[in-house]
Short mmCIF file of C-alpha atoms in Angstrom, two decimals:
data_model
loop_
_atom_site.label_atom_id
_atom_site.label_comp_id
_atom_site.label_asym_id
_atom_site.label_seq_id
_atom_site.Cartn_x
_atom_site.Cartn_y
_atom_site.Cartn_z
CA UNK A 685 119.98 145.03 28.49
CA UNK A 686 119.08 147.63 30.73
CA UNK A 687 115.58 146.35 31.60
CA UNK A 688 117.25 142.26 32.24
CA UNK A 689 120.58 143.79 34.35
CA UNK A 690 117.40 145.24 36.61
CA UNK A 691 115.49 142.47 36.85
CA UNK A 692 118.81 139.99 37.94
CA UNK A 693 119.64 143.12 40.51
CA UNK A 694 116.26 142.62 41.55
CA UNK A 695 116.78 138.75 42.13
CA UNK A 696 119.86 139.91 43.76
CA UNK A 697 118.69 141.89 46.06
CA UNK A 698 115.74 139.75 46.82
CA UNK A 699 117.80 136.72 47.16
CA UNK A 700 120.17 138.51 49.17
CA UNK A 701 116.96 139.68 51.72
CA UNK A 702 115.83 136.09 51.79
CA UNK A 703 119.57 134.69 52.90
CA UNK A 704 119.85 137.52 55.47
CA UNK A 705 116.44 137.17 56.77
CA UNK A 706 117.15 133.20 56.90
CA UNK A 707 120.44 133.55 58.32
CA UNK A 708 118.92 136.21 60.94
CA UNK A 709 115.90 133.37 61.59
CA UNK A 710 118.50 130.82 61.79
CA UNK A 711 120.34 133.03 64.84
CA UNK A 712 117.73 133.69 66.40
CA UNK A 713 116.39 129.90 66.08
CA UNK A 714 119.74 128.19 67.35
CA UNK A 715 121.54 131.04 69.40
CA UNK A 716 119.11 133.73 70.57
CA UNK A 717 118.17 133.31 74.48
CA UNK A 718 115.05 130.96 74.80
CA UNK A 719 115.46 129.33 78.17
CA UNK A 720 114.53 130.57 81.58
CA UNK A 721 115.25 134.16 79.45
CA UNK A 722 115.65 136.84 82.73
CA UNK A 723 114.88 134.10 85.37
CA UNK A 724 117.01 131.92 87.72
CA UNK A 725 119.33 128.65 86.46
CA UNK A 726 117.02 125.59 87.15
CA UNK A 727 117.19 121.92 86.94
CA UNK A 728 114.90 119.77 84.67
CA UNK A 729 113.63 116.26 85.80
CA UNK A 730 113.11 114.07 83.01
CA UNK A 731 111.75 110.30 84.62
CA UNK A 732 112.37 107.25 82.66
CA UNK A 733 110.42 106.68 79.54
CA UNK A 734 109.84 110.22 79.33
CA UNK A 735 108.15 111.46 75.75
CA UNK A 736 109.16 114.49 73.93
CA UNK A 737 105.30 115.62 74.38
CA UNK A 738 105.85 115.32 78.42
CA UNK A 739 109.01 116.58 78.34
CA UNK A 740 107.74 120.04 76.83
CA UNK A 741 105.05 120.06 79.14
CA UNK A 742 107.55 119.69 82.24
CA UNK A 743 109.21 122.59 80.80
CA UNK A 744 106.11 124.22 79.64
CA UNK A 745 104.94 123.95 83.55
CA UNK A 746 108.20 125.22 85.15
CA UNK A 747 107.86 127.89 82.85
CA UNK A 748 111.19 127.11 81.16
CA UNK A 749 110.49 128.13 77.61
CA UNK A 750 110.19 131.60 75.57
CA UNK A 751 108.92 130.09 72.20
CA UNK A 752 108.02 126.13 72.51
CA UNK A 753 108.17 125.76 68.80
CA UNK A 754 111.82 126.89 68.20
CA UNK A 755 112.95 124.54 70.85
CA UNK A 756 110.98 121.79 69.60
CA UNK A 757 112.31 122.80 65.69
CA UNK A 758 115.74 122.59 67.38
CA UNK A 759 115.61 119.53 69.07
CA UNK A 760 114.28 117.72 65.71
CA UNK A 761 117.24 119.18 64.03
CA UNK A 762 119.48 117.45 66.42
CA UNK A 763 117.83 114.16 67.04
CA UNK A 764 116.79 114.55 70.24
CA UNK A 765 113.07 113.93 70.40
CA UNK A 766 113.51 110.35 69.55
CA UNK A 767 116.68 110.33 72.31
CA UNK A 768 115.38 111.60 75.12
CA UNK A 769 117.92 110.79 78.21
CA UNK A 770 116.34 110.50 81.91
CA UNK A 771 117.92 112.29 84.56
CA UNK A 772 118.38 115.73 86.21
CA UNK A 773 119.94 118.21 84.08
CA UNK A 774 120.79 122.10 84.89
CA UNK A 775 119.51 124.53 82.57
CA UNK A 776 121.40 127.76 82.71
CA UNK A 777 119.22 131.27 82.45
CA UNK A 778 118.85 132.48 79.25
CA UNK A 779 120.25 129.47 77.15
CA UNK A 780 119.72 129.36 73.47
CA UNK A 781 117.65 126.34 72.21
CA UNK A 782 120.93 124.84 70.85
CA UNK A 783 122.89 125.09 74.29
CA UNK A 784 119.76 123.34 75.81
CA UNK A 785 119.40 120.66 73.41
CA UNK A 786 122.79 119.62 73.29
CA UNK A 787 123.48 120.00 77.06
CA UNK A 788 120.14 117.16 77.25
CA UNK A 789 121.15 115.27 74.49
CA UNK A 790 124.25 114.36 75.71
CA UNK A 791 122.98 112.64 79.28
CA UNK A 792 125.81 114.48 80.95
CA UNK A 793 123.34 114.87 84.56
CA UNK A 794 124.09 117.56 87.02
CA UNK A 795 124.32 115.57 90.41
CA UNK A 796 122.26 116.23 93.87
CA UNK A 797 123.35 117.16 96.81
CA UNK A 798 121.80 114.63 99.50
CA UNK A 799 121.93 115.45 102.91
CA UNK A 800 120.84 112.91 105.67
CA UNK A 801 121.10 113.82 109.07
CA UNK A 802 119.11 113.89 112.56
CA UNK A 803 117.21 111.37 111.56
CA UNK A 804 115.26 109.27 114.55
CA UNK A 805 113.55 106.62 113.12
CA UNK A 806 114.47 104.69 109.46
CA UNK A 807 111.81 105.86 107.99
CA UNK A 808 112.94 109.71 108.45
CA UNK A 809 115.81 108.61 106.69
CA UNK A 810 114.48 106.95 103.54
CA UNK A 811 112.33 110.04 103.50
CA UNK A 812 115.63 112.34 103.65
CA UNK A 813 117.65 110.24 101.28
CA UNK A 814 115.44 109.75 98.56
CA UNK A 815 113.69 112.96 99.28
CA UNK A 816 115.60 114.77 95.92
CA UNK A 817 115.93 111.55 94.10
CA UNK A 818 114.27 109.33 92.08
CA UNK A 819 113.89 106.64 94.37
CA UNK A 820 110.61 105.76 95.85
CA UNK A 821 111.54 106.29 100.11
CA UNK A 822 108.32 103.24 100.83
CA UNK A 823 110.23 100.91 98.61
CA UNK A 824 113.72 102.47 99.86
CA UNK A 825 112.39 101.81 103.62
CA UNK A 826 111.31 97.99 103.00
CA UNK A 827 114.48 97.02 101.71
CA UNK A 828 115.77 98.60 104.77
CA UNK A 829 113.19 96.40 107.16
CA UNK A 830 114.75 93.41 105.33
CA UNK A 831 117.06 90.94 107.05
CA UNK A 832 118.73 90.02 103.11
CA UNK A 833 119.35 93.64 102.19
CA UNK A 834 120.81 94.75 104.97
CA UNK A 835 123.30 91.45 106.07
CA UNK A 836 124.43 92.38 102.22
CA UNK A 837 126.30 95.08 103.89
CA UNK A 838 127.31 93.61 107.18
CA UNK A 839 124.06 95.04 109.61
CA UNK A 840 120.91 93.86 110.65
CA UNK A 841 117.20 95.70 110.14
CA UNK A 842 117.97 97.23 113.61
CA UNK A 843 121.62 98.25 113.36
CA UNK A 844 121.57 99.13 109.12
CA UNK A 845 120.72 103.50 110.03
CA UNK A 846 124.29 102.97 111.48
CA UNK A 847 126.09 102.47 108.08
CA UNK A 848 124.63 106.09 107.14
CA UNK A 849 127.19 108.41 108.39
CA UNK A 850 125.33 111.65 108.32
CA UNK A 851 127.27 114.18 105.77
CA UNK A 852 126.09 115.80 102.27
CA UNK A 853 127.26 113.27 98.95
CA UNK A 854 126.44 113.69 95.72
CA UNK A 855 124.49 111.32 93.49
CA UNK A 856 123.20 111.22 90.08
CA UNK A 857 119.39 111.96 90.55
CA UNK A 858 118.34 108.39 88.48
CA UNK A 859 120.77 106.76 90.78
CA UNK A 860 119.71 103.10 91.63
CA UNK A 861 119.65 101.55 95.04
CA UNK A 862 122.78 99.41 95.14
CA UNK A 863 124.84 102.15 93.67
CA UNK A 864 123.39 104.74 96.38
CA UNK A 865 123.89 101.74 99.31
CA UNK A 866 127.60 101.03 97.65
CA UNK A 867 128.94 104.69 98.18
CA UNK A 868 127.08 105.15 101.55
CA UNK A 869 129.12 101.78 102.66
CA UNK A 870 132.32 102.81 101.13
CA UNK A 871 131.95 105.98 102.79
CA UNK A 872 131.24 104.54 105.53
CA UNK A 873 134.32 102.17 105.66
CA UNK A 874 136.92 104.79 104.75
CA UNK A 875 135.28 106.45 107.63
CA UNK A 876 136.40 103.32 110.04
CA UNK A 877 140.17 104.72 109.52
CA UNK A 878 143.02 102.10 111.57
CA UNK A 879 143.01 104.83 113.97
CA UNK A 880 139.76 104.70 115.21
CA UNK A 881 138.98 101.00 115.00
CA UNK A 882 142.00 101.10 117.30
CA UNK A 883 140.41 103.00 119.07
CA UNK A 884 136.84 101.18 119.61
CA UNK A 885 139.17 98.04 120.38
CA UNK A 886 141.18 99.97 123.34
CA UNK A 887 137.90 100.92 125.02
CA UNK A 888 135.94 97.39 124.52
CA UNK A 889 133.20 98.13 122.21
CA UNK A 890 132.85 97.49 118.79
CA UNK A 891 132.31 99.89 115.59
CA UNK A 892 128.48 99.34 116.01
CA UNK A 893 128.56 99.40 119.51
CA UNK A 894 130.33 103.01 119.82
CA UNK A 895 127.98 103.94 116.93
CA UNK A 896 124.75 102.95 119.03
CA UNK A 897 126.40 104.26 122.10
CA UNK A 898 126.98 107.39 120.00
CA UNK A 899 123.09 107.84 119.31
CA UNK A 900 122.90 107.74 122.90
CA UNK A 901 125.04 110.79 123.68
CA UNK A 902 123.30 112.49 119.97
CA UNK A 903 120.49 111.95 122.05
CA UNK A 904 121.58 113.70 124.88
CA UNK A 905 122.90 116.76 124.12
CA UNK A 906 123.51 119.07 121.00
CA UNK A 907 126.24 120.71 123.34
CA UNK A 908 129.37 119.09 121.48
CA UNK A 909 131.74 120.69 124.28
CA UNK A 910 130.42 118.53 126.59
CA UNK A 911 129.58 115.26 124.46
CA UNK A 912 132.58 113.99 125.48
CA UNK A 913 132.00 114.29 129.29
CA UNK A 914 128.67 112.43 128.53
CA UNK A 915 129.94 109.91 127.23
CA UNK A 916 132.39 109.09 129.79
CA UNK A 917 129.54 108.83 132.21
CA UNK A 918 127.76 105.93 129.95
CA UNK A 919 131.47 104.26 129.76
CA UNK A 920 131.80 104.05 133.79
CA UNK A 921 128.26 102.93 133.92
CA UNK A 922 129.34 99.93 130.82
CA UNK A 923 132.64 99.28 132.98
CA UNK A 924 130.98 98.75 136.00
CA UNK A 925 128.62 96.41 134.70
CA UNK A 926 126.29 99.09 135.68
CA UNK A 927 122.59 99.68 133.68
CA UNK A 928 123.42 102.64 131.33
CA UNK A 929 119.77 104.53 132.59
CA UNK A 930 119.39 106.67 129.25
CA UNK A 931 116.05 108.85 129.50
CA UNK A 932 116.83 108.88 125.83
CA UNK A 933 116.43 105.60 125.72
CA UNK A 934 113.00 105.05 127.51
CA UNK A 935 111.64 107.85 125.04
CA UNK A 936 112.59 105.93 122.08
CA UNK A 937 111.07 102.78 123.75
CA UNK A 938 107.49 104.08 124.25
CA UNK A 939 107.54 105.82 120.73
CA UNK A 940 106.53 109.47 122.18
CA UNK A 941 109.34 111.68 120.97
CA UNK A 942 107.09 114.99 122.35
CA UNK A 943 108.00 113.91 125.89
CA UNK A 944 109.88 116.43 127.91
CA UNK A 945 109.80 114.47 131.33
CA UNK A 946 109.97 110.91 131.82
CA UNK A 947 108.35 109.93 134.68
CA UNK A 948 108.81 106.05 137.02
CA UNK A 949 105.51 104.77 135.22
CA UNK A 950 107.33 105.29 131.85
CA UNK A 951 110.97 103.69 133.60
CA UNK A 952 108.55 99.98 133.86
CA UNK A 953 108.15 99.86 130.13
CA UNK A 954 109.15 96.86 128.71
CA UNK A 955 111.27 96.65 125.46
CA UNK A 956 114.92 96.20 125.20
CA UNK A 957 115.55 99.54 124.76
CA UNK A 958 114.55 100.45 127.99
CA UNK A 959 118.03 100.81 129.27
CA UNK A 960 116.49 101.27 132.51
CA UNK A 961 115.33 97.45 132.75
CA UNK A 962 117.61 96.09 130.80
CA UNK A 963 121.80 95.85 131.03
CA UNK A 964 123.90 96.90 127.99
CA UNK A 965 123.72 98.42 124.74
CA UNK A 966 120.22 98.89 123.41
CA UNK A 967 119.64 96.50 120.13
CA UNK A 968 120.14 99.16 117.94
CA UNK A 969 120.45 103.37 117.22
CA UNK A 970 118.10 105.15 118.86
CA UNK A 971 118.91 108.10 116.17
CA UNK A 972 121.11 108.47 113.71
CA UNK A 973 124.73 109.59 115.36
CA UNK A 974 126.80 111.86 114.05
CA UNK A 975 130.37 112.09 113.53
CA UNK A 976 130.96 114.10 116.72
CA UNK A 977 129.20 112.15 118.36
CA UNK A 978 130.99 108.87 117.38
CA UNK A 979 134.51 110.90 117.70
CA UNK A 980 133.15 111.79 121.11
CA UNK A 981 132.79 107.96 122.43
CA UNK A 982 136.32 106.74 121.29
CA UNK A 983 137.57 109.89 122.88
CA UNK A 984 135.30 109.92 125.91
CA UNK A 985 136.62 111.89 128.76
CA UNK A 986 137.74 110.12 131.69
CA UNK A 987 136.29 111.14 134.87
CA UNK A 988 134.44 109.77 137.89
CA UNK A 989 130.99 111.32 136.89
CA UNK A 990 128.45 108.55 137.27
CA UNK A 991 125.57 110.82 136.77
CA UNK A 992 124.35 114.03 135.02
CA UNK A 993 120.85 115.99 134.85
CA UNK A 994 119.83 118.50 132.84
CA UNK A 995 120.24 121.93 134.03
CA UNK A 996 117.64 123.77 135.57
CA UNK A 997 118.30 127.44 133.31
CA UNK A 998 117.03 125.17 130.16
CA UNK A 999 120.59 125.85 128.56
CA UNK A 1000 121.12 122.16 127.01
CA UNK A 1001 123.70 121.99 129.24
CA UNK A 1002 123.70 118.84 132.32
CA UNK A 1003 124.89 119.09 135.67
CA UNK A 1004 127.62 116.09 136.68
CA UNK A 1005 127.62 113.99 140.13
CA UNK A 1006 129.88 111.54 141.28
CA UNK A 1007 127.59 110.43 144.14
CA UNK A 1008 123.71 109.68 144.07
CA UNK A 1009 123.04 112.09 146.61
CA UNK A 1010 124.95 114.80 144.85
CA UNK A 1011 122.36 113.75 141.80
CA UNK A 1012 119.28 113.68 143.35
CA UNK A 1013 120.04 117.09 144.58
CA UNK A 1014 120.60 118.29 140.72
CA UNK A 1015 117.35 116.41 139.71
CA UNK A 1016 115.39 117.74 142.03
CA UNK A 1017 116.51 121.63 140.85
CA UNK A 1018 115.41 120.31 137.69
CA UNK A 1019 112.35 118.60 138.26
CA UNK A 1020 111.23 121.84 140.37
CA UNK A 1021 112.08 124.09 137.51
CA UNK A 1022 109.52 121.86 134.48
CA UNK A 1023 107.21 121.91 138.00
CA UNK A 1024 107.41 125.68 137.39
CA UNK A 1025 106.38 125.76 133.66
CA UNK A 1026 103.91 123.37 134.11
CA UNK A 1027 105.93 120.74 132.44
CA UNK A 1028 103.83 117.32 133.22
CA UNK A 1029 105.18 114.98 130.83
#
């Protein structure tokens, strides 16, 4: 009796070992710390179609993962190697394998912050937008350059970088183009409050024309106590029938965005964004305008400034003239001062 009551203690005991060393594997399999363990919270990219093979070597290569094989034991546990999910997901430092699993599993994405602004030129802007997506910015640029795409949402290929009012939105990083294009647009028309199409109408121009007047006055100055005042002068020069005369302009034209002085040879070149030869709005933005800068056109101050000229202490600041004599005077401080640093063109 003696000798059996030993030998089922001995199963006891040994049984007993086995559940707590299962029950201890178990913990440490499902619960113990496994990802980015002592490291910084990081998000995962996981692109369409992705494998459970490439998905451990995206982690594998971003250093994500303590032990691969617990993960991978976990995530065959939970179904998850044959239900992969694309998108961007958030791994917290020092998840367990479970946490990780189930926060992929479920497709619940972590969104991106997208910030587009100073953009010149559409292609800086399909490279900003799509820049911490998924989207492809050559693909996202020739739907831009087409006439169908953009009349979809009321502009053409010259006019569409006004429907992106520059500000930071969120989006899901698999996010497709006509759901990325439908929030920029509804942003974009809850922007256009009754207020300040009311606005646009009091002064003459339209939405698009005070946003391509806008880029104008972006163009001009980063001073925003004084975009105002700049914009008054371009409104005198519209309400006189006058040509608007926008270095900015000229610069955009020729395509040489290094130039620091424009000189009369560049004034001749021909394209209708030379505001210099040609009366009116240019066809289109010649960068992408801001809110300020917008707010700063429908609220232009009203003065009898026809001119301004950058100041001659490099400040970003202009100097304002009612007459042409009073300009040329201011111009000619200027042009002496870039004469001084050996500023040719």
């Amino acid at each position: 009796m003696n000798k059996r009551y030993k030998i089922l203690v001995g199963i006891f005991i040994g049984l007993a070992v086995l559940l707590i060393t299962a029950v201890f594997y178990a913990f440490q399999l499902f619960f113990t710390a496994n990802v980015l363990v002592d490291k910084s919270d990081k998000a995962v990219l996981i692109p369409e179609n992705t494998s459970f093979k490439e998905l451990l070597q995206i982690m594998e290569k971003d250093t994500m993962l303590t032990d691969k094989i617990s993960f991978a034991f976990v995530a065959k546990l939970l179904d998850y190697q044959g239900n992969i999910k694309s998108g961007r997901y958030l791994l917290r430092k020092n998840m367990s394998n479970l946490q990780a699993v189930r926060k992929l599993r479920s497709g619940a994405q972590d969104p991106v912050k997208v910030t587009f602004n100073n953009a010149r030129l559409k292609s800086d802007l399909a490279g900003k937008i799509c820049k911490n997506l998924a989207l492809d910015s050559a693909a996202f640029l020739k739907l831009l350059n087409t006439p169908s795409f953009t009349a979809k949402y009321g502009f053409d290929t010259t006019t569409i970088m006004c429907l992106f009012l520059p500000n930071t939105y969120e989006f899901y990083w698999t996010v497709s183009v006509e759901k990325l294009m439908d929030n920029i647009k509804k942003e974009y028309d809850k922007f256009w409050t009754k207020e300040r199409l009311e606005k646009a109408d009091k002064i003459g121009l339209t939405p698009l024309q005070v946003s391509i007047l806008a880029s104008i006055v972006e163009s001009e100055t980063k001073k925003k106590d004084e975009a105002k005042r700049i914009a008054g002068v371009y409104m005198n020069r519209l309400n006189q029938n006058d040509l608007l005369r926008a270095d900015p302009t000229v610069i955009y034209a020729i395509g040489d965005f290094s130039k620091r002085r424009v000189l009369l040879r560049d004034l001749q070149f021909d394209s209708p964004y030379n505001t210099y030869k040609y009366s009116g709005l240019p066809p289109g933005p010649i960068y992408q305008p801001s809110i300020h800068s917008i707010d700063a056109v429908l609220n232009y101050e009203r003065h009898k400034y026809m001119f301004f000229c950058a100041k001659e202490d490099f400040s970003g600041y202009h100097a304002f003239a009612v007459t042409f004599e009073e300009h040329k005077k201011n111009s000619k401080k200027f042009q002496d001062a870039l004469d001084r640093l050996g500023i040719k063109n």
